[in-house]
Coordinates of C-alpha atoms and ligand atoms in Angstrom, one line a residue:
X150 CA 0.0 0.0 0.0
X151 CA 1.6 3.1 -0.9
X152 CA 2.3 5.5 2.1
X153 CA -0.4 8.1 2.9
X154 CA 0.8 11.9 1.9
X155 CA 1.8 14.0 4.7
X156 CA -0.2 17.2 4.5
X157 CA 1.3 20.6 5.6
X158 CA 0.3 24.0 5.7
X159 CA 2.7 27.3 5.4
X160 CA 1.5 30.4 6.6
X161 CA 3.7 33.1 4.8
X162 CA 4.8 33.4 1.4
X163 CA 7.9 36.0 2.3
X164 CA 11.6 34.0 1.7
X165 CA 11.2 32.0 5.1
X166 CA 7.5 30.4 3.8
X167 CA 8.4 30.3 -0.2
X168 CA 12.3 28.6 0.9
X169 CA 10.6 26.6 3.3
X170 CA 7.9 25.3 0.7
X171 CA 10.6 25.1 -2.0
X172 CA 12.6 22.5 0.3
X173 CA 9.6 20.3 1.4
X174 CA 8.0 20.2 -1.6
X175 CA 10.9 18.2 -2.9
X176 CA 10.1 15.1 -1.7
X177 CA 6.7 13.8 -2.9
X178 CA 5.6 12.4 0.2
X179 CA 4.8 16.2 1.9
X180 CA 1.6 17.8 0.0
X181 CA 2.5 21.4 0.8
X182 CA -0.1 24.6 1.0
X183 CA 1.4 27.7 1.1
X184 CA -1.3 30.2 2.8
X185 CA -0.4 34.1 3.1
X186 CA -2.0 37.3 3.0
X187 CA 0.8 39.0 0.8
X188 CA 2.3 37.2 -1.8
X189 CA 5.1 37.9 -4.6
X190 CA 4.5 41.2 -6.6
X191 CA 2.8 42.7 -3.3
X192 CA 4.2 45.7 -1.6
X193 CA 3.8 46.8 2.0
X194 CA 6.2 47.5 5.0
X195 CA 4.9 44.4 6.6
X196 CA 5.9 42.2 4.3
X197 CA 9.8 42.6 4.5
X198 CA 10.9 40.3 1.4
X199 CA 10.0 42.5 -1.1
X200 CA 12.2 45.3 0.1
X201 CA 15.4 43.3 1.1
X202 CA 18.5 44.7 -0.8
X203 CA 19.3 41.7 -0.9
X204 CA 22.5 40.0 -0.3
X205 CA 24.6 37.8 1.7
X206 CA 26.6 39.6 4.2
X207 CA 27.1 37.5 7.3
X208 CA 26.2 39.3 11.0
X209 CA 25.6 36.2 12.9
X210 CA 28.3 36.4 15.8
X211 CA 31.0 33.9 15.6
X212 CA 29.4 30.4 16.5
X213 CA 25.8 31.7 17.0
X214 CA 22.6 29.9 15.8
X215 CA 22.2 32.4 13.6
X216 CA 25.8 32.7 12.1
X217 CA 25.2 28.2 11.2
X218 CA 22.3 29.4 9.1
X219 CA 24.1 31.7 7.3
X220 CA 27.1 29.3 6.6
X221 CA 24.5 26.4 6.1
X222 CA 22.6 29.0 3.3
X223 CA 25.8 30.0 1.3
X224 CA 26.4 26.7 -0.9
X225 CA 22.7 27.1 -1.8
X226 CA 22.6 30.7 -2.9
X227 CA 25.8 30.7 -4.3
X228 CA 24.5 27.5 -6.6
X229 CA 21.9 29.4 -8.0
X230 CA 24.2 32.3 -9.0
X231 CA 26.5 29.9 -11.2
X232 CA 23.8 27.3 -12.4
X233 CA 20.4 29.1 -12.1
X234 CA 20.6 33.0 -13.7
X235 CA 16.9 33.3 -14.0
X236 CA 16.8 33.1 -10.3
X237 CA 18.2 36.6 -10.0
X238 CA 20.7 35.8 -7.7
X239 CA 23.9 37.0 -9.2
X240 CA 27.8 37.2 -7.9
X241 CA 28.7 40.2 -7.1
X242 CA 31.7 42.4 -5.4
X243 CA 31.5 43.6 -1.8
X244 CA 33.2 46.3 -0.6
X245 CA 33.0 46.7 3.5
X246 CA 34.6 49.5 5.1
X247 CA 35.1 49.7 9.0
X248 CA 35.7 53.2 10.6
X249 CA 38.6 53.7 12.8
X250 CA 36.0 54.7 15.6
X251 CA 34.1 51.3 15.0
X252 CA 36.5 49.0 15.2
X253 CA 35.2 46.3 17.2
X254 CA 32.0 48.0 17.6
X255 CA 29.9 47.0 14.5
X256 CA 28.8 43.9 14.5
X257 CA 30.9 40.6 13.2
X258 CA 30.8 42.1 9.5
X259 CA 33.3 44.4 10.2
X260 CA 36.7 44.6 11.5
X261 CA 37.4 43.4 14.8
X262 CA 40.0 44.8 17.4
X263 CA 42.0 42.0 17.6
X264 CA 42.3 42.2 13.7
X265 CA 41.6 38.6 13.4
X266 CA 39.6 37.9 10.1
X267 CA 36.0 37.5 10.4
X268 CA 34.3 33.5 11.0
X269 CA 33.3 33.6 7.6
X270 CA 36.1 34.7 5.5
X271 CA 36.7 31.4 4.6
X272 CA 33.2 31.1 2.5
X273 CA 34.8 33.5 -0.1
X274 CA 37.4 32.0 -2.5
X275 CA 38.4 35.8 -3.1
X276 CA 38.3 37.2 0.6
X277 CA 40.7 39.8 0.8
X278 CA 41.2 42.4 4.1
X279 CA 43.2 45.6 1.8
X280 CA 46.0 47.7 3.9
X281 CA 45.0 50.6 5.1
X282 CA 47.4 52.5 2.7
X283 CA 45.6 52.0 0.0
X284 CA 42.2 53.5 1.5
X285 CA 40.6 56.7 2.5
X286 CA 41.2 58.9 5.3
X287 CA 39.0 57.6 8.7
X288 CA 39.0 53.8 7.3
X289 CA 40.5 51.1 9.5
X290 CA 40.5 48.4 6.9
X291 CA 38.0 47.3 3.9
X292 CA 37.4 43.7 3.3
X293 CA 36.8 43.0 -0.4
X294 CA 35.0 40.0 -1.8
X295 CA 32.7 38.2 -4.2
X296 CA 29.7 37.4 -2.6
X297 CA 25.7 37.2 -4.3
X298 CA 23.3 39.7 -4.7
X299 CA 19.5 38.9 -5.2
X300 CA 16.7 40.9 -7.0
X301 CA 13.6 40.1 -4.6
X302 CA 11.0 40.8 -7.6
X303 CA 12.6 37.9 -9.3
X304 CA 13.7 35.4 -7.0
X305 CA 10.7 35.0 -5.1
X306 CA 8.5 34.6 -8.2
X307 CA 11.0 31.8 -8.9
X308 CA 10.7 30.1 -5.6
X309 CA 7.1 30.7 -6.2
X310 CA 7.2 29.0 -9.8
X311 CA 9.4 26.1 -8.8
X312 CA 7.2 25.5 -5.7
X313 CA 4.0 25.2 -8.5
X314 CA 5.8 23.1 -10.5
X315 CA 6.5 21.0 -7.1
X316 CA 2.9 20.9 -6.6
X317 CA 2.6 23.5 -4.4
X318 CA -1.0 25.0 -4.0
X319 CA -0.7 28.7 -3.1
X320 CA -4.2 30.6 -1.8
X321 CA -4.7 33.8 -0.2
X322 CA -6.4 34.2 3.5
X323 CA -5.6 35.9 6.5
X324 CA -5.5 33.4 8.9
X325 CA -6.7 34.2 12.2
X326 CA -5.1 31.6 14.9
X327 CA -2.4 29.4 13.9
X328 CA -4.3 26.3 14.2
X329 CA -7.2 27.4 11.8
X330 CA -4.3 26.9 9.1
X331 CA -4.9 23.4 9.3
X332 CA -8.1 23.3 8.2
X333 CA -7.0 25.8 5.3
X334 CA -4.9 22.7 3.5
X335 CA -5.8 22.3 -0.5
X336 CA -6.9 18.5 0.0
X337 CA -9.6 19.6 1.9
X338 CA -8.7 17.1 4.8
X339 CA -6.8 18.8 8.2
X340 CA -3.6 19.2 7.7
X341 CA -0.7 17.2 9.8
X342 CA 1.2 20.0 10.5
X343 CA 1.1 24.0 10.1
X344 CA 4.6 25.8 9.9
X345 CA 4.4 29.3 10.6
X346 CA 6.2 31.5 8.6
X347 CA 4.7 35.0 9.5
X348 CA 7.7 37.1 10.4
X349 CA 6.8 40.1 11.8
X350 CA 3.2 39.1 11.9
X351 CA 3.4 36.4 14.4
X352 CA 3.2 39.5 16.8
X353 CA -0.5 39.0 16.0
X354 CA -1.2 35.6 14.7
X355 CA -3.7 33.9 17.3
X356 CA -2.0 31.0 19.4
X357 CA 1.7 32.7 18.8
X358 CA 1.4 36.0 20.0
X359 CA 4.9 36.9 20.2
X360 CA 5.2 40.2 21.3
X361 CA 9.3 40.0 21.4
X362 CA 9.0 40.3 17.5
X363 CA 9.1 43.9 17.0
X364 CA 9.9 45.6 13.8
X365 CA 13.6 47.3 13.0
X366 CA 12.3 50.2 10.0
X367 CA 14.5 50.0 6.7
X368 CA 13.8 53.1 4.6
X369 CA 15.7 52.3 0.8
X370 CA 15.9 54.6 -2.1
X371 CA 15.8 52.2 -5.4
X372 CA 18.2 54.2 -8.5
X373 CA 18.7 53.2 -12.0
X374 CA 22.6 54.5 -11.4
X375 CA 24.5 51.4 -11.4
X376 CA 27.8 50.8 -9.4
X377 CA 28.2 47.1 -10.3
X378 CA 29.7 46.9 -6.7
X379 CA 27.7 46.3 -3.1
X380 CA 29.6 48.2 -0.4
X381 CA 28.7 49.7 2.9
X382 CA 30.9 51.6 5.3
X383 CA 30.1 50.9 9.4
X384 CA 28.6 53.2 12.1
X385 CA 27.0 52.5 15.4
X386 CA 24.6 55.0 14.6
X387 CA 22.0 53.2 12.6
X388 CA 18.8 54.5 14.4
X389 CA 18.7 57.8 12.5
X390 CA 20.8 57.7 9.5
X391 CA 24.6 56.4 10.2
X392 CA 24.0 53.6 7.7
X393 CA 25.1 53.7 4.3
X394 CA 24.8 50.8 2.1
X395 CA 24.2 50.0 -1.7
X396 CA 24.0 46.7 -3.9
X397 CA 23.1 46.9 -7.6
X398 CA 20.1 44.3 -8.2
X399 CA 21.3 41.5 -10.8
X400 CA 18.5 41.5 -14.3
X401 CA 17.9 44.8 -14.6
X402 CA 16.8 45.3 -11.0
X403 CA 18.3 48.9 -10.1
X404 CA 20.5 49.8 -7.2
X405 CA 19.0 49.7 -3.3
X406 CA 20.6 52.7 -1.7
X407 CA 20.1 52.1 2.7
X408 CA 19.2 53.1 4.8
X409 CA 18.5 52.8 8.5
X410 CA 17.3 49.9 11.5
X411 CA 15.1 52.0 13.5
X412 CA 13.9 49.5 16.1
X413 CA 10.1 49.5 16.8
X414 CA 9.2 52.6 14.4
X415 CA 5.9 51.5 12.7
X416 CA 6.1 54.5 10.5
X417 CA 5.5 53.0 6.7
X418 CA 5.8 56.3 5.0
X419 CA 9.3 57.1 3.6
X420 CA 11.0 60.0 5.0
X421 CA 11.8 63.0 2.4
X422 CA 14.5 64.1 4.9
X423 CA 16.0 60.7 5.3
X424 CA 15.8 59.7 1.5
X425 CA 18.2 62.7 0.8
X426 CA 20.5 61.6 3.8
X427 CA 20.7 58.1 2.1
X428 CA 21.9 59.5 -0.9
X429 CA 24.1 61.7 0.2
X430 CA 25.9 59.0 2.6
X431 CA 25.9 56.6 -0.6
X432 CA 27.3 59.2 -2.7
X433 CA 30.4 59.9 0.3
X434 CA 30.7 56.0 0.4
X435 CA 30.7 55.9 -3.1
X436 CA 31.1 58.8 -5.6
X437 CA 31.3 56.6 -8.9
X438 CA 27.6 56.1 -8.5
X439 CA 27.1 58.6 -10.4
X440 CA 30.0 58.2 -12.6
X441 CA 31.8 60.8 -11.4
X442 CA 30.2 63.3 -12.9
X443 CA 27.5 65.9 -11.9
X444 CA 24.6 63.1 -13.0
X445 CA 21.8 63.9 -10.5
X446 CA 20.7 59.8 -9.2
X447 CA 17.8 58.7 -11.1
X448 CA 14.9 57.6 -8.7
X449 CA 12.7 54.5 -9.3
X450 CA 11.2 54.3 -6.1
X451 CA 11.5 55.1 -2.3
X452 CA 10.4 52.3 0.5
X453 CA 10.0 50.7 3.9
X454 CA 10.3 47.2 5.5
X455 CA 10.3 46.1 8.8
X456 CA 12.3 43.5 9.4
X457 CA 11.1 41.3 11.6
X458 CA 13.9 41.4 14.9
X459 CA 13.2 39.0 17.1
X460 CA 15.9 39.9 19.9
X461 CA 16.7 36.2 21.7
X462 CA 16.9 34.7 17.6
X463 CA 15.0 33.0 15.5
X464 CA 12.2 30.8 16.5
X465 CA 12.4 27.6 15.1
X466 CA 10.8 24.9 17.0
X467 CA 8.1 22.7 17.3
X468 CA 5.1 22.5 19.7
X469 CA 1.3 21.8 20.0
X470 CA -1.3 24.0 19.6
X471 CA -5.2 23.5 20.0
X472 CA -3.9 19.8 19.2
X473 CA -2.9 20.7 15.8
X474 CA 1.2 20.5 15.6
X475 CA 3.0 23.4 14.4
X476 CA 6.6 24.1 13.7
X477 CA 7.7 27.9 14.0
X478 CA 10.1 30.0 11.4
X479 CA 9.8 33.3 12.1
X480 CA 12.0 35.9 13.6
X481 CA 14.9 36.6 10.9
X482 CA 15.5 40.9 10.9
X483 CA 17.7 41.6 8.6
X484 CA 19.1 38.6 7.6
X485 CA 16.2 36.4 6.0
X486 CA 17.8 35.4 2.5
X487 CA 21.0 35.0 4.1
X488 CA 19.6 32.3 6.3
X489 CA 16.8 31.1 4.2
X490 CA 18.1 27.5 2.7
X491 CA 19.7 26.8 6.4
X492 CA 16.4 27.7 8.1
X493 CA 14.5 25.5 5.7
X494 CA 16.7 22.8 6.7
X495 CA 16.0 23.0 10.1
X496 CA 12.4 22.9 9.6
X497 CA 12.6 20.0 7.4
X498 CA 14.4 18.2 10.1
X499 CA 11.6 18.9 12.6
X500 CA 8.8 18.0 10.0
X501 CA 10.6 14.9 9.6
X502 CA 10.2 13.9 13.0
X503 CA 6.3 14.8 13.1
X504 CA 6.3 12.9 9.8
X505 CA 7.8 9.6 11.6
X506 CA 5.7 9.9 14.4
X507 CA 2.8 10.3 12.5
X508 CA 3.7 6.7 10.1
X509 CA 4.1 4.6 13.5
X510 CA 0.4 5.9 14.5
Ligands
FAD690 P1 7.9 38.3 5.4 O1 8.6 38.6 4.1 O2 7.4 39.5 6.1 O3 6.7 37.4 5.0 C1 5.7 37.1 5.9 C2 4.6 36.3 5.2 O4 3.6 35.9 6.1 C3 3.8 37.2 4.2 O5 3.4 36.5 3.1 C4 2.6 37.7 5.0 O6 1.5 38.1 4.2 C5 2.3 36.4 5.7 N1 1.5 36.5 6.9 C6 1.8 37.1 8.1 N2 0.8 37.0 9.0 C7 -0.2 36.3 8.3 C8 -1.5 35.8 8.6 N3 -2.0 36.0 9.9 N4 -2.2 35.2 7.7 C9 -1.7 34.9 6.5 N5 -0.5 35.3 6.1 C10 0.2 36.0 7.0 N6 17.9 40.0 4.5 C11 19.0 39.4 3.9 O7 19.2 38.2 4.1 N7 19.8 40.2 3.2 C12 19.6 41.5 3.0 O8 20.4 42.2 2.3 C13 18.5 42.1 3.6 N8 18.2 43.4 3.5 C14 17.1 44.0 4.0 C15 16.8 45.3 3.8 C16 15.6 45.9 4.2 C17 15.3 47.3 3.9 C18 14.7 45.0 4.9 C19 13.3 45.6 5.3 C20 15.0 43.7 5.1 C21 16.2 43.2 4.7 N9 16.5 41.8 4.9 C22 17.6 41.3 4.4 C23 15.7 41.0 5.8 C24 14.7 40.1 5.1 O9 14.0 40.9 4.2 C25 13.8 39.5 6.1 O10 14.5 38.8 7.1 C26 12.9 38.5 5.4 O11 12.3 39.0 4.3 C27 11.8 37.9 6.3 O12 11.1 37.0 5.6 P2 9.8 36.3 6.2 O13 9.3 35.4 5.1 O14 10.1 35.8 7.5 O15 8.8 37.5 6.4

């Protein structure tokens, strides 16, 4: 007798629900419902995948949870920039500057004081750290390598197309309480397990109600100038506007100029007063963005995104709700595509388990 499907439901069609599906849907056994109230080609500041630069810059500490996600992710992402183009994930070269005054200070993607290279130099075949004399006034050190950068519009149509041609069902609901999910399945029978993938939303979402996930405001200004280059140079200061970041979209997909991490401002109107300080810190970062000449930047669009910062990490884990059994995936901030293939990983291994379980019942 062949072995009966194992029915899921996603909640969340943003990287972590649309990765997620893409991983299950693999193996035939799992017949995977994907369940969201914004979906690929939607726009709003609650829905943070859209508005991801996005690239893969690692910022989990050394040995974290978060920094074996990243590491776990990299082989995948950097797969689809040499065999799959239409992905929109491309290679692409990363310039990171750290201040003298932030050495030490900004976060593991920049330089540390005991000048020891960062945990995941090793991922890049071309990982350099370049003397100081070869760099501008007020910079410590820049490191300089090839790393991917991922136009959102694209990719997560593609993760949405290759999850239909898995078999995916994809329908749009709000779902109330996590365990109503089950009864969303497309077979029509309850599903065996729910796996929320709500990010910032699982705030809200009934039987979750995570009030540590709190939103950190990214504010981008999207130009048809093209640099070729990612860079960004560090600060401590990115509540207001100490940030300064760019990556040039692969496919045609215009250059994200950043931007700010404003922790719990719900504001999802851009700022006139902060667009013009993001372009100005870009254009000190990086003058040849507009070739050098007086070529005013050429604005396609301004945004916001929260990304969804949950403070203790991201939550993935199983448990039982109402009876129904869930596995959580939520809780990524800034770092969702970087960690997307090792969080779906993680997930799988959990569904696995439920999946046994449920065989020996
Ligand atoms: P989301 O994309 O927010 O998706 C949540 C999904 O759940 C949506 O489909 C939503 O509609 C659905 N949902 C929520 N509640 C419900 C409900 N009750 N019922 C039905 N559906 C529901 N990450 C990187 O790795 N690299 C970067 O360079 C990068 N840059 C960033 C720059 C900015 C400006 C921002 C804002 C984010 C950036 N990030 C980056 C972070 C990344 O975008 C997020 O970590 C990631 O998008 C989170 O994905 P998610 O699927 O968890 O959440």
């Amino acid at each position: 007798m062949a072995p009966q499907p194992f029915n899921i439901t996603i909640i969340g069609a943003g990287v972590a629900g649309l990765t997620t599906a893409f991983v299950l849907s693999q193996k035939p056994k799992y017949r995977v419902t994907v369940v969201a109230k914004f979906m690929p080609g939607d726009y709003d500041a609650e829905y943070a995948s859209p508005w991801a630069g996005a690239n893969f810059w690692p910022m989990g500490a050394p040995g974290s949870e978060q920094a074996g996600l990243e590491e776990a992710t990299w082989p995948e992402l950097s797969k689809l920039a040499n065999e799959h183009p239409e992905s929109g994930v491309a290679f692409e070269k990363a310039y990171i500057h750290t201040r003298v005054e932030d050495v030490g200070k900004a976060g593991s993607l920049f330089a540390q004081s005991d000048n020891r290279m960062p945990w995941w130099s090793h991922l890049f075949h071309d990982f350099k750290c370049l003397d100081q004399p070869r760099l501008p006034a007020g910079i410590h050190s820049t490191y300089e390598f090839t790393t991917v950068c991922i136009n959102t519009a694209v990719y997560l149509s593609w993760l949405l197309s290759k999850c239909i041609s898995n078999e995916v069902i994809f329908k749009r609901a709000v779902v109330e309480h996590v365990a109503d999910a089950a009864s969303l399945h497309a077979s029509s029978k309850p599903a065996d397990l729910v796996i929320n993938c709500t990010g910032l939303m699982a705030r809200y979402l009934g039987g979750v109600e995570d009030k540590t996930v709190v939103p950190a405001r990214g504010q981008v200004v999207v130009v048809r100038n093209d640099p070729g280059v990612m860079a960004t140079i560090s600060t401590t200061d990115t509540k207001n506007n100490g940030m300064a970041y760019m990556m040039s979209r692969p496919c045609g997909g215009g250059t994200i100029l950043g931007g700010c991490y404003q922790i719990g401002n719900w504001n999802a109107s851009p700022d006139p007063h902060l667009a013009e300080s993001i372009k100005k810190g870009c254009l000190a970062m990086y003058p040849e963005l507009t070739q050098g000449n007086a070529v005013e930047l050429s604005v396609i669009r301004h945004g916001v995104g929260f990304r969804p910062v949950r403070p203790q990490g991201v939550r993935i884990e199983a448990e039982r709700v109402k009876g129904v059994s869930v596995v959580h995936n939520y809780g990524h901030g800034g770092w969702g595509y970087q960690s997307s293939y090792g969080s779906a990983a993680a997930v799988a291994l959990l569904v696995e388990r439920e999946a046994e379980v449920k065989s020996k019942l």
